[in-house]
C-alpha cells in the first residue's frame, strides 16, 4: 500500500519537552523561594529559576527528553528576517519540518493511542545530512526554535486503504530582545 515518501530528506535532531519533568518544582533545593511548578501559572511557559541569591537571570526550568534523530523534509519559510524593536533587532525564523509516519512508527515515536509523540514546545536542535550525518545547520539555544504547531497531514495516497502519512512540525524562534 503506497504511503508516499519525503522529498530530498535530511535528518533532524529534536529535543522533545518532558512536560512532567518541567512541571516538577524547580526550587526544591531552596524552600525560601515559593514555586510549585516549573511552569508559569499564567502563561504556562517554563519559568526561569535562579541558581543562587545573586543570580538575576536564572536558568530555564525546562526539562527535555533525550534528543531523537529522524528523517525529515525541511521547508525554511523564513530565516533571520529582522524585526527592529526599541531594545535592538530580533531575527524572526520559521522552519516547517515534515516527518513521515512510517519513520515515526519505525522509531517508536508514537503514543499508546497511535498519535505522534511530538508536542508543542519541542525544540529543533540540528539539521544533518542524511548520508553521513554531517552538520548542515545548527540551531543555537538561546534563542532556540520551538514547535508552535504539530499537525498530521496527508492522509494517504490509496483510496481503498488510506493511512496518514505526514506530520508537520512548525518551529519558530523565540524573541531575543528584552522587553
Coordinates of N, CA, C and O in Angstrom, one line a residue:
X1 N 0.8 -1.2 0.0 CA 0.0 0.0 0.0 C 0.9 1.2 0.0 O 1.8 1.4 0.8
X2 N 0.7 2.1 -0.9 CA 1.5 3.3 -1.0 C 1.3 4.3 0.1 O 0.1 4.6 0.4
X3 N 2.4 4.8 0.6 CA 2.3 5.9 1.7 C 3.1 7.1 1.3 O 3.2 8.0 2.1
X4 N 3.6 7.1 0.1 CA 4.4 8.3 -0.3 C 5.8 8.2 0.3 O 6.2 7.3 1.0
X5 N 6.5 9.3 0.1 CA 7.9 9.5 0.7 C 8.2 10.9 0.8 O 7.6 11.8 0.3
X6 N 9.3 11.2 1.6 CA 9.8 12.5 1.7 C 10.6 12.9 0.5 O 11.2 12.1 -0.2
X7 N 10.6 14.2 0.2 CA 11.4 14.7 -0.9 C 12.7 15.3 -0.4 O 12.7 16.2 0.5
X8 N 13.8 14.8 -0.9 CA 15.1 15.3 -0.5 C 15.3 15.4 1.0 O 15.5 16.4 1.5
X9 N 15.2 14.2 1.7 CA 15.2 14.3 3.1 C 16.6 14.6 3.7 O 17.6 14.2 3.2
X10 N 16.6 15.2 4.9 CA 17.7 15.4 5.8 C 17.4 14.6 7.0 O 16.4 13.8 7.1
X11 N 18.2 14.7 8.0 CA 17.9 14.1 9.4 C 17.9 15.3 10.3 O 18.8 16.2 10.3
X12 N 16.8 15.3 11.1 CA 16.7 16.4 12.1 C 16.9 15.8 13.5 O 16.6 14.6 13.8
X13 N 17.5 16.6 14.4 CA 17.5 16.3 15.8 C 16.5 17.1 16.5 O 16.5 18.4 16.4
X14 N 15.6 16.5 17.3 CA 14.6 17.2 18.0 C 14.7 16.8 19.5 O 14.7 15.6 19.8
X15 N 14.7 17.8 20.4 CA 14.6 17.6 21.8 C 13.2 17.7 22.2 O 12.6 18.9 22.2
X16 N 12.5 16.6 22.6 CA 11.1 16.7 23.0 C 11.0 17.2 24.4 O 11.8 16.8 25.3
X17 N 10.1 18.0 24.7 CA 9.9 18.6 26.0 C 9.3 17.5 27.0 O 8.5 16.7 26.6
X18 N 9.9 17.4 28.2 CA 9.4 16.5 29.2 C 8.5 17.3 30.1 O 8.9 18.0 31.0
X19 N 7.2 17.2 29.8 CA 6.2 18.1 30.5 C 6.1 17.7 32.0 O 6.0 18.6 32.8
X20 N 6.2 16.4 32.3 CA 6.2 16.1 33.7 C 7.4 16.6 34.5 O 7.3 17.1 35.6
X21 N 8.6 16.4 33.9 CA 9.8 16.9 34.5 C 9.8 18.4 34.6 O 10.3 19.0 35.6
X22 N 9.3 19.1 33.6 CA 9.3 20.6 33.7 C 8.3 21.0 34.7 O 8.5 22.0 35.4
X23 N 7.2 20.3 34.9 CA 6.2 20.7 35.9 C 6.6 20.5 37.3 O 6.0 21.1 38.2
X24 N 7.7 19.7 37.5 CA 8.1 19.5 38.9 C 8.7 20.8 39.5 O 9.1 21.7 38.7
X25 N 8.6 20.9 40.8 CA 9.1 22.1 41.5 C 10.6 22.3 41.3 O 11.4 21.5 41.7
X26 N 11.0 23.3 40.5 CA 12.4 23.6 40.3 C 13.1 24.2 41.5 O 14.3 24.3 41.5
X27 N 12.4 24.5 42.5 CA 13.0 25.2 43.7 C 13.1 24.3 44.9 O 13.2 24.8 46.0
X28 N 13.0 23.0 44.7 CA 13.1 22.0 45.9 C 14.3 22.3 46.7 O 14.3 22.1 47.9
X29 N 15.4 22.7 46.1 CA 16.6 22.9 46.9 C 16.6 24.2 47.7 O 17.4 24.4 48.6
X30 N 15.7 25.1 47.3 CA 15.6 26.4 48.0 C 14.1 26.6 48.5 O 13.3 27.2 47.9
X31 N 13.8 26.1 49.7 CA 12.5 26.2 50.2 C 12.0 27.7 50.5 O 10.8 27.9 50.6
X32 N 13.0 28.6 50.5 CA 12.6 30.0 50.8 C 11.9 30.6 49.5 O 11.3 31.6 49.6
X33 N 12.2 30.0 48.4 CA 11.6 30.6 47.2 C 10.3 29.8 46.8 O 10.4 28.6 46.5
X34 N 9.2 30.4 46.9 CA 7.9 29.7 46.6 C 7.7 29.4 45.1 O 7.8 30.4 44.3
X35 N 7.5 28.2 44.8 CA 7.1 27.8 43.4 C 6.7 26.3 43.5 O 7.3 25.6 44.3
X36 N 5.6 26.0 42.8 CA 5.2 24.6 42.9 C 5.2 24.0 41.5 O 4.8 22.8 41.4
X37 N 5.8 24.7 40.5 CA 5.9 24.1 39.2 C 6.9 24.8 38.4 O 7.3 26.0 38.7
X38 N 7.5 24.2 37.4 CA 8.5 24.8 36.5 C 7.8 25.6 35.5 O 8.4 26.2 34.6
X39 N 6.4 25.6 35.5 CA 5.7 26.4 34.5 C 5.1 27.7 35.2 O 4.7 27.6 36.3
X40 N 5.1 28.8 34.4 CA 4.5 30.0 34.9 C 3.0 29.7 35.0 O 2.4 29.2 34.1
X41 N 2.4 30.1 36.1 CA 0.9 29.8 36.3 C 0.0 30.5 35.3 O -1.1 30.0 35.1
X42 N 0.4 31.6 34.8 CA -0.4 32.4 33.8 C -0.1 32.0 32.4 O -1.0 31.6 31.6
X43 N 1.1 32.0 32.0 CA 1.5 31.8 30.6 C 1.7 30.4 30.2 O 1.8 30.0 29.1
X44 N 1.9 29.5 31.2 CA 2.1 28.1 31.0 C 3.4 27.8 30.2 O 3.5 26.9 29.4
X45 N 4.4 28.7 30.4 CA 5.7 28.6 29.8 C 6.7 28.2 30.9 O 6.5 28.5 32.0
X46 N 7.8 27.5 30.5 CA 8.8 27.2 31.6 C 9.3 28.5 32.2 O 9.6 29.4 31.4
X47 N 9.4 28.5 33.5 CA 10.0 29.7 34.2 C 11.5 29.6 34.1 O 12.1 28.6 33.8
X48 N 12.1 30.8 34.6 CA 13.5 30.8 34.8 C 13.7 30.8 36.3 O 13.1 31.6 37.0
X49 N 14.5 29.9 36.8 CA 14.7 29.7 38.2 C 16.1 30.2 38.5 O 17.1 29.9 37.8
X50 N 16.3 31.0 39.6 CA 17.7 31.4 39.9 C 18.6 30.3 40.4 O 18.1 29.3 41.0
X51 N 19.9 30.4 40.1 CA 20.8 29.4 40.5 C 21.4 29.8 41.9 O 22.1 28.9 42.5
X52 N 21.2 31.0 42.4 CA 21.7 31.4 43.7 C 21.1 32.8 44.0 O 20.4 33.4 43.2
X53 N 21.4 33.3 45.2 CA 20.8 34.5 45.7 C 21.2 35.7 44.8 O 20.4 36.7 44.7
X54 N 22.3 35.7 44.2 CA 22.7 36.9 43.4 C 22.4 36.7 41.9 O 22.7 37.6 41.1
X55 N 21.8 35.6 41.5 CA 21.5 35.4 40.1 C 20.3 36.1 39.7 O 19.2 35.9 40.2
X56 N 20.4 37.1 38.8 CA 19.3 37.9 38.3 C 18.8 37.4 36.9 O 17.8 37.9 36.5
X57 N 19.4 36.4 36.3 CA 19.0 35.9 35.0 C 18.3 34.6 35.2 O 17.2 34.4 34.7
X58 N 18.9 33.6 35.9 CA 18.4 32.3 36.1 C 18.6 31.4 35.0 O 19.1 31.7 33.9
X59 N 18.1 30.2 35.2 CA 18.2 29.1 34.1 C 16.8 28.6 33.9 O 16.0 28.6 34.9
X60 N 16.5 28.1 32.8 CA 15.2 27.6 32.5 C 14.9 26.4 33.3 O 15.7 25.6 33.5
X61 N 13.6 26.2 33.7 CA 13.2 25.1 34.4 C 12.8 24.0 33.4 O 12.3 22.9 33.8
X62 N 12.9 24.2 32.1 CA 12.6 23.3 31.0 C 13.4 22.0 31.1 O 14.6 22.1 31.3
X63 N 12.7 20.9 31.1 CA 13.4 19.6 31.1 C 13.1 18.9 29.8 O 11.9 18.9 29.3
X64 N 14.1 18.3 29.1 CA 13.9 17.7 27.8 C 14.2 16.2 27.9 O 15.1 15.8 28.7
X65 N 13.5 15.5 27.0 CA 13.8 14.1 26.8 C 15.1 14.0 26.0 O 15.5 14.9 25.3
X66 N 15.7 12.8 25.9 CA 16.9 12.7 25.0 C 16.6 13.0 23.6 O 15.5 12.8 23.1
X67 N 17.5 13.6 22.9 CA 17.4 14.1 21.5 C 17.1 12.8 20.6 O 17.7 11.8 20.8
X68 N 16.2 13.0 19.7 CA 15.9 11.9 18.7 C 16.3 12.4 17.3 O 16.2 13.6 17.0
X69 N 16.8 11.5 16.5 CA 17.2 11.8 15.1 C 16.1 11.1 14.2 O 15.9 9.9 14.4
X70 N 15.6 11.8 13.3 CA 14.6 11.3 12.4 C 14.7 11.9 11.0 O 14.9 13.1 10.9
X71 N 14.5 11.1 9.9 CA 14.5 11.7 8.6 C 13.4 12.8 8.5 O 12.3 12.6 9.0
X72 N 13.7 13.8 7.7 CA 12.7 14.9 7.6 C 12.9 15.7 6.3 O 14.0 15.8 5.8
X73 N 11.9 16.3 5.8 CA 11.9 17.2 4.7 C 11.9 18.6 5.4 O 11.1 18.9 6.3
X74 N 12.8 19.5 5.0 CA 12.9 20.8 5.6 C 12.3 21.9 4.6 O 12.6 21.9 3.4
X75 N 11.4 22.7 5.1 CA 10.9 23.8 4.4 C 11.1 25.1 5.2 O 10.4 25.4 6.2
X76 N 12.2 25.8 4.9 CA 12.6 27.0 5.6 C 11.7 28.2 5.0 O 11.9 28.6 3.9
X77 N 10.7 28.6 5.8 CA 9.8 29.6 5.4 C 10.4 31.0 5.6 O 10.1 31.9 4.9
X78 N 11.2 31.1 6.7 CA 11.7 32.4 7.0 C 13.0 32.2 7.8 O 13.0 31.3 8.7
X79 N 14.1 32.9 7.5 CA 15.4 32.7 8.2 C 16.1 34.0 8.4 O 16.4 34.7 7.4
X80 N 16.3 34.4 9.6 CA 16.9 35.6 10.0 C 16.4 36.9 9.4 O 17.1 37.8 9.0
X81 N 15.1 36.9 9.3 CA 14.4 38.2 8.9 C 14.4 39.1 10.1 O 14.0 38.6 11.2
X82 N 14.8 40.3 10.0 CA 15.0 41.1 11.2 C 13.7 41.9 11.5 O 13.1 42.4 10.6
X83 N 13.4 42.0 12.7 CA 12.3 42.8 13.2 C 13.0 43.8 14.2 O 13.6 43.4 15.2
X84 N 12.9 45.1 13.9 CA 13.5 46.1 14.8 C 12.6 46.4 16.0 O 11.4 46.7 15.8
X85 N 13.2 46.4 17.2 CA 12.5 46.7 18.4 C 13.2 47.8 19.1 O 14.4 48.1 18.7
X86 N 12.6 48.4 20.1 CA 13.3 49.5 20.8 C 14.6 49.0 21.4 O 15.6 49.8 21.6
X87 N 14.6 47.8 21.8 CA 15.8 47.2 22.5 C 16.8 46.6 21.6 O 17.7 45.9 22.0
X88 N 16.6 46.7 20.3 CA 17.5 46.0 19.3 C 16.7 45.3 18.3 O 15.5 45.4 18.1
X89 N 17.5 44.4 17.5 CA 16.8 43.7 16.5 C 16.5 42.3 17.0 O 17.2 41.7 17.9
X90 N 15.5 41.7 16.5 CA 15.1 40.3 16.8 C 14.8 39.5 15.6 O 13.8 39.7 14.9
X91 N 15.8 38.6 15.2 CA 15.6 37.8 14.0 C 14.4 36.9 14.1 O 14.2 36.3 15.1
X92 N 13.6 36.9 13.1 CA 12.4 36.0 13.0 C 12.7 34.8 12.1 O 13.2 35.0 11.0
X93 N 12.5 33.6 12.6 CA 12.8 32.4 11.9 C 11.6 31.5 12.0 O 10.9 31.4 13.0
X94 N 11.3 30.7 10.9 CA 10.2 29.8 10.8 C 10.6 28.7 9.9 O 10.9 28.9 8.7
X95 N 10.7 27.5 10.5 CA 11.0 26.3 9.7 C 9.8 25.3 9.8 O 9.3 25.1 10.9
X96 N 9.4 24.7 8.7 CA 8.5 23.6 8.7 C 9.3 22.3 8.5 O 10.0 22.2 7.5
X97 N 9.1 21.4 9.4 CA 9.8 20.1 9.3 C 8.7 19.1 9.0 O 7.7 19.0 9.8
X98 N 8.9 18.3 7.9 CA 7.9 17.4 7.5 C 8.4 16.0 7.8 O 9.5 15.6 7.3
X99 N 7.7 15.2 8.7 CA 8.1 13.9 9.0 C 7.1 12.9 8.4 O 6.0 13.2 8.1
X100 N 7.6 11.7 8.1 CA 6.8 10.6 7.5 C 6.4 9.7 8.7 O 7.2 9.3 9.5
X101 N 5.1 9.3 8.7 CA 4.7 8.4 9.8 C 5.3 7.1 9.8 O 5.5 6.5 10.9
X102 N 5.8 6.6 8.6 CA 6.5 5.3 8.7 C 7.8 5.4 9.5 O 8.2 4.5 10.1
X103 N 8.5 6.6 9.4 CA 9.7 6.8 10.2 C 9.3 7.0 11.7 O 10.0 6.4 12.6
X104 N 8.3 7.7 12.0 CA 7.8 7.9 13.3 C 7.5 6.5 14.0 O 7.9 6.2 15.1
X105 N 6.8 5.7 13.3 CA 6.4 4.4 13.8 C 7.6 3.5 13.9 O 7.7 2.8 14.9
X106 N 8.5 3.5 12.9 CA 9.7 2.7 12.9 C 10.6 3.0 14.1 O 11.2 2.1 14.7
X107 N 10.6 4.3 14.5 CA 11.5 4.7 15.6 C 10.8 4.6 17.0 O 11.3 4.9 18.0
X108 N 9.5 4.1 17.0 CA 8.8 4.0 18.2 C 8.4 5.3 18.8 O 8.2 5.4 20.1
X109 N 8.2 6.3 18.0 CA 7.9 7.7 18.5 C 6.4 8.0 18.4 O 5.9 9.0 18.0
X110 N 5.6 7.0 18.8 CA 4.1 7.1 18.9 C 3.7 6.9 20.3 O 4.3 6.2 21.1
X111 N 2.5 7.5 20.6 CA 1.9 7.3 22.0 C 1.0 6.1 21.9 O 0.8 5.6 20.8
X112 N 0.6 5.6 23.0 CA -0.3 4.4 23.0 C -1.5 4.5 22.2 O -2.0 3.5 21.6
X113 N -2.0 5.8 22.0 CA -3.2 5.9 21.1 C -2.9 6.0 19.6 O -3.7 6.2 18.8
X114 N -1.6 5.9 19.3 CA -1.2 5.9 17.9 C -0.8 7.3 17.4 O -0.3 7.4 16.2
X115 N -0.9 8.3 18.1 CA -0.5 9.6 17.7 C 1.0 9.8 17.8 O 1.6 9.1 18.6
X116 N 1.5 10.8 17.1 CA 3.0 11.0 17.1 C 3.3 11.6 18.5 O 2.6 12.4 19.1
X117 N 4.5 11.2 19.0 CA 5.0 11.7 20.3 C 5.8 13.0 20.2 O 6.8 13.1 20.8
X118 N 5.3 13.9 19.4 CA 5.8 15.2 19.3 C 4.8 16.2 19.8 O 3.6 16.0 19.7
X119 N 5.3 17.3 20.4 CA 4.3 18.2 21.1 C 4.8 19.7 20.8 O 5.9 19.9 20.5
X120 N 3.8 20.6 21.0 CA 4.1 22.0 21.0 C 5.2 22.2 22.1 O 5.0 21.7 23.2
X121 N 6.2 22.9 21.8 CA 7.3 23.2 22.8 C 8.5 22.4 22.5 O 9.6 22.6 23.1
X122 N 8.4 21.3 21.7 CA 9.6 20.6 21.3 C 10.6 21.5 20.6 O 10.2 22.5 20.0
X123 N 11.9 21.2 20.8 CA 13.0 22.1 20.3 C 13.7 21.5 19.1 O 14.2 20.3 19.2
X124 N 13.9 22.2 18.0 CA 14.7 21.8 16.9 C 16.2 22.1 17.2 O 16.5 23.2 17.6
X125 N 17.0 21.0 17.2 CA 18.4 21.1 17.7 C 19.3 21.3 16.5 O 20.1 22.3 16.5
X126 N 19.3 20.4 15.5 CA 20.2 20.5 14.4 C 19.6 19.8 13.2 O 18.7 19.0 13.3
X127 N 20.1 20.2 12.0 CA 19.8 19.6 10.7 C 21.0 18.9 10.2 O 22.1 19.6 10.1
X128 N 21.0 17.6 9.8 CA 22.1 16.9 9.4 C 21.9 16.3 8.0 O 20.8 16.1 7.6
X129 N 23.0 16.0 7.3 CA 22.9 15.3 6.0 C 22.5 13.9 6.3 O 22.9 13.3 7.3
X130 N 21.6 13.4 5.4 CA 21.1 12.0 5.6 C 22.2 11.0 5.4 O 22.2 10.0 6.2
X131 N 23.1 11.2 4.5 CA 24.0 10.2 4.1 C 25.1 9.9 5.2 O 25.3 8.8 5.6
X132 N 25.7 11.0 5.7 CA 26.8 10.8 6.7 C 26.6 11.5 8.0 O 27.5 11.6 8.9
X133 N 25.4 12.1 8.2 CA 25.0 12.8 9.5 C 26.0 14.0 9.8 O 26.1 14.4 10.9
X134 N 26.6 14.6 8.7 CA 27.4 15.8 8.9 C 26.5 17.0 9.1 O 25.3 17.0 8.6
X135 N 26.9 18.0 9.8 CA 26.1 19.1 10.1 C 25.8 20.0 8.9 O 26.6 20.3 8.1
X136 N 24.5 20.3 8.8 CA 24.0 21.2 7.8 C 23.7 22.6 8.4 O 24.1 23.6 8.0
X137 N 22.9 22.5 9.5 CA 22.5 23.7 10.2 C 22.4 23.5 11.7 O 21.7 22.6 12.1
X138 N 23.1 24.2 12.5 CA 22.9 24.2 14.0 C 21.9 25.2 14.4 O 21.9 26.3 13.8
X139 N 21.1 24.9 15.3 CA 20.1 25.9 15.8 C 20.5 26.3 17.2 O 20.3 25.5 18.1
X140 N 21.0 27.5 17.3 CA 21.5 27.9 18.7 C 20.4 28.0 19.7 O 19.3 28.4 19.4
X141 N 20.8 27.7 20.9 CA 19.9 27.8 22.1 C 20.6 28.6 23.2 O 21.6 28.0 23.7
X142 N 20.3 29.8 23.5 CA 19.1 30.6 23.0 C 19.4 31.2 21.7 O 20.6 31.2 21.3
X143 N 18.4 31.6 21.0 CA 17.0 31.7 21.3 C 16.3 30.4 21.1 O 15.2 30.3 21.6
X144 N 16.8 29.5 20.4 CA 16.2 28.2 20.1 C 15.0 28.4 19.1 O 14.5 29.5 19.0
X145 N 14.6 27.3 18.6 CA 13.4 27.2 17.7 C 12.5 26.1 18.3 O 12.9 25.0 18.4
X146 N 11.3 26.5 18.8 CA 10.4 25.6 19.4 C 9.1 25.4 18.5 O 8.7 26.3 17.8
X147 N 8.6 24.2 18.6 CA 7.4 23.8 17.8 C 6.2 24.6 18.4 O 6.0 24.7 19.6
X148 N 5.5 25.3 17.5 CA 4.3 26.0 17.9 C 3.1 25.4 17.2 O 1.9 25.7 17.5
X149 N 3.3 24.4 16.3 CA 2.2 23.6 15.7 C 2.6 22.2 15.4 O 3.7 22.1 14.8
X150 N 1.8 21.3 15.7 CA 2.1 19.9 15.4 C 0.8 19.4 14.7 O -0.2 19.3 15.3
X151 N 0.9 19.1 13.4 CA -0.3 18.9 12.6 C -0.1 17.7 11.6 O 0.7 17.6 10.7
X152 N -0.9 16.6 11.9 CA -0.9 15.5 10.9 C -1.5 16.0 9.6 O -2.5 16.7 9.5
X153 N -0.8 15.6 8.5 CA -1.3 16.0 7.1 C -1.1 14.8 6.2 O -0.3 13.9 6.5
X154 N -1.7 14.9 5.1 CA -1.5 13.8 4.1 C -2.1 12.5 4.6 O -1.4 11.8 5.3
X155 N -3.3 12.3 4.2 CA -4.0 11.1 4.8 C -3.9 9.9 3.8 O -4.8 9.1 3.7
X156 N -2.8 9.8 3.1 CA -2.6 8.6 2.3 C -2.8 8.8 0.9 O -3.5 9.7 0.5
X157 N -2.3 7.9 0.0 CA -2.4 8.0 -1.4 C -3.3 6.9 -2.0 O -3.6 7.0 -3.2
X158 N -3.7 6.0 -1.2 CA -4.5 4.9 -1.7 C -6.0 5.1 -1.3 O -6.3 5.2 -0.1
X159 N -6.9 5.3 -2.3 CA -8.3 5.5 -1.9 C -8.9 4.3 -1.2 O -9.9 4.5 -0.5
X160 N -8.4 3.1 -1.5 CA -9.0 1.9 -0.8 C -8.5 1.6 0.5 O -9.2 1.0 1.3
X161 N -7.3 2.1 0.9 CA -6.7 1.8 2.2 C -5.9 3.0 2.6 O -4.7 2.9 2.9
X162 N -6.6 4.1 2.8 CA -5.9 5.4 3.1 C -5.4 5.3 4.6 O -6.0 4.9 5.5
X163 N -4.1 5.8 4.7 CA -3.5 5.9 6.0 C -2.8 7.3 6.1 O -2.3 7.7 5.1
X164 N -2.7 7.8 7.3 CA -2.0 9.1 7.4 C -0.5 8.8 7.1 O 0.0 7.7 7.3
X165 N 0.1 9.8 6.5 CA 1.5 9.6 6.1 C 2.4 10.7 6.5 O 3.6 10.5 6.5
X166 N 2.0 11.9 6.8 CA 2.9 13.0 7.1 C 2.5 13.7 8.4 O 1.3 13.7 8.8
X167 N 3.5 14.3 9.0 CA 3.3 15.1 10.2 C 4.1 16.4 10.0 O 5.3 16.3 9.7
X168 N 3.5 17.5 10.1 CA 4.1 18.8 10.0 C 4.5 19.3 11.4 O 3.6 19.4 12.3
X169 N 5.7 19.7 11.6 CA 6.1 20.3 12.9 C 6.6 21.7 12.5 O 7.5 21.9 11.7
X170 N 5.9 22.7 12.9 CA 6.3 24.1 12.6 C 7.0 24.7 13.8 O 6.5 24.7 14.9
X171 N 8.3 25.2 13.5 CA 9.1 25.7 14.5 C 9.4 27.2 14.3 O 9.5 27.6 13.1
X172 N 9.4 28.0 15.3 CA 9.8 29.4 15.2 C 10.7 29.8 16.3 O 10.7 29.2 17.4
X173 N 11.5 30.8 16.0 CA 12.5 31.3 17.0 C 11.8 32.1 18.1 O 10.8 32.8 17.8
X174 N 12.3 32.1 19.2 CA 11.9 33.0 20.3 C 12.5 34.3 20.2 O 13.6 34.5 19.7
X175 N 11.8 35.4 20.6 CA 12.4 36.7 20.6 C 13.7 36.8 21.4 O 13.8 36.2 22.5
X176 N 14.7 37.4 20.8 CA 16.0 37.6 21.5 C 16.1 38.8 22.3 O 16.9 38.9 23.2
X177 N 15.3 39.8 22.0 CA 15.4 41.1 22.6 C 14.7 41.1 24.0 O 13.8 40.3 24.2
X178 N 15.1 42.0 24.9 CA 14.5 42.1 26.2 C 13.2 42.9 26.0 O 13.1 43.7 25.1
X179 N 12.3 42.8 26.9 CA 11.1 43.6 26.9 C 11.2 44.8 27.7 O 11.8 44.9 28.6

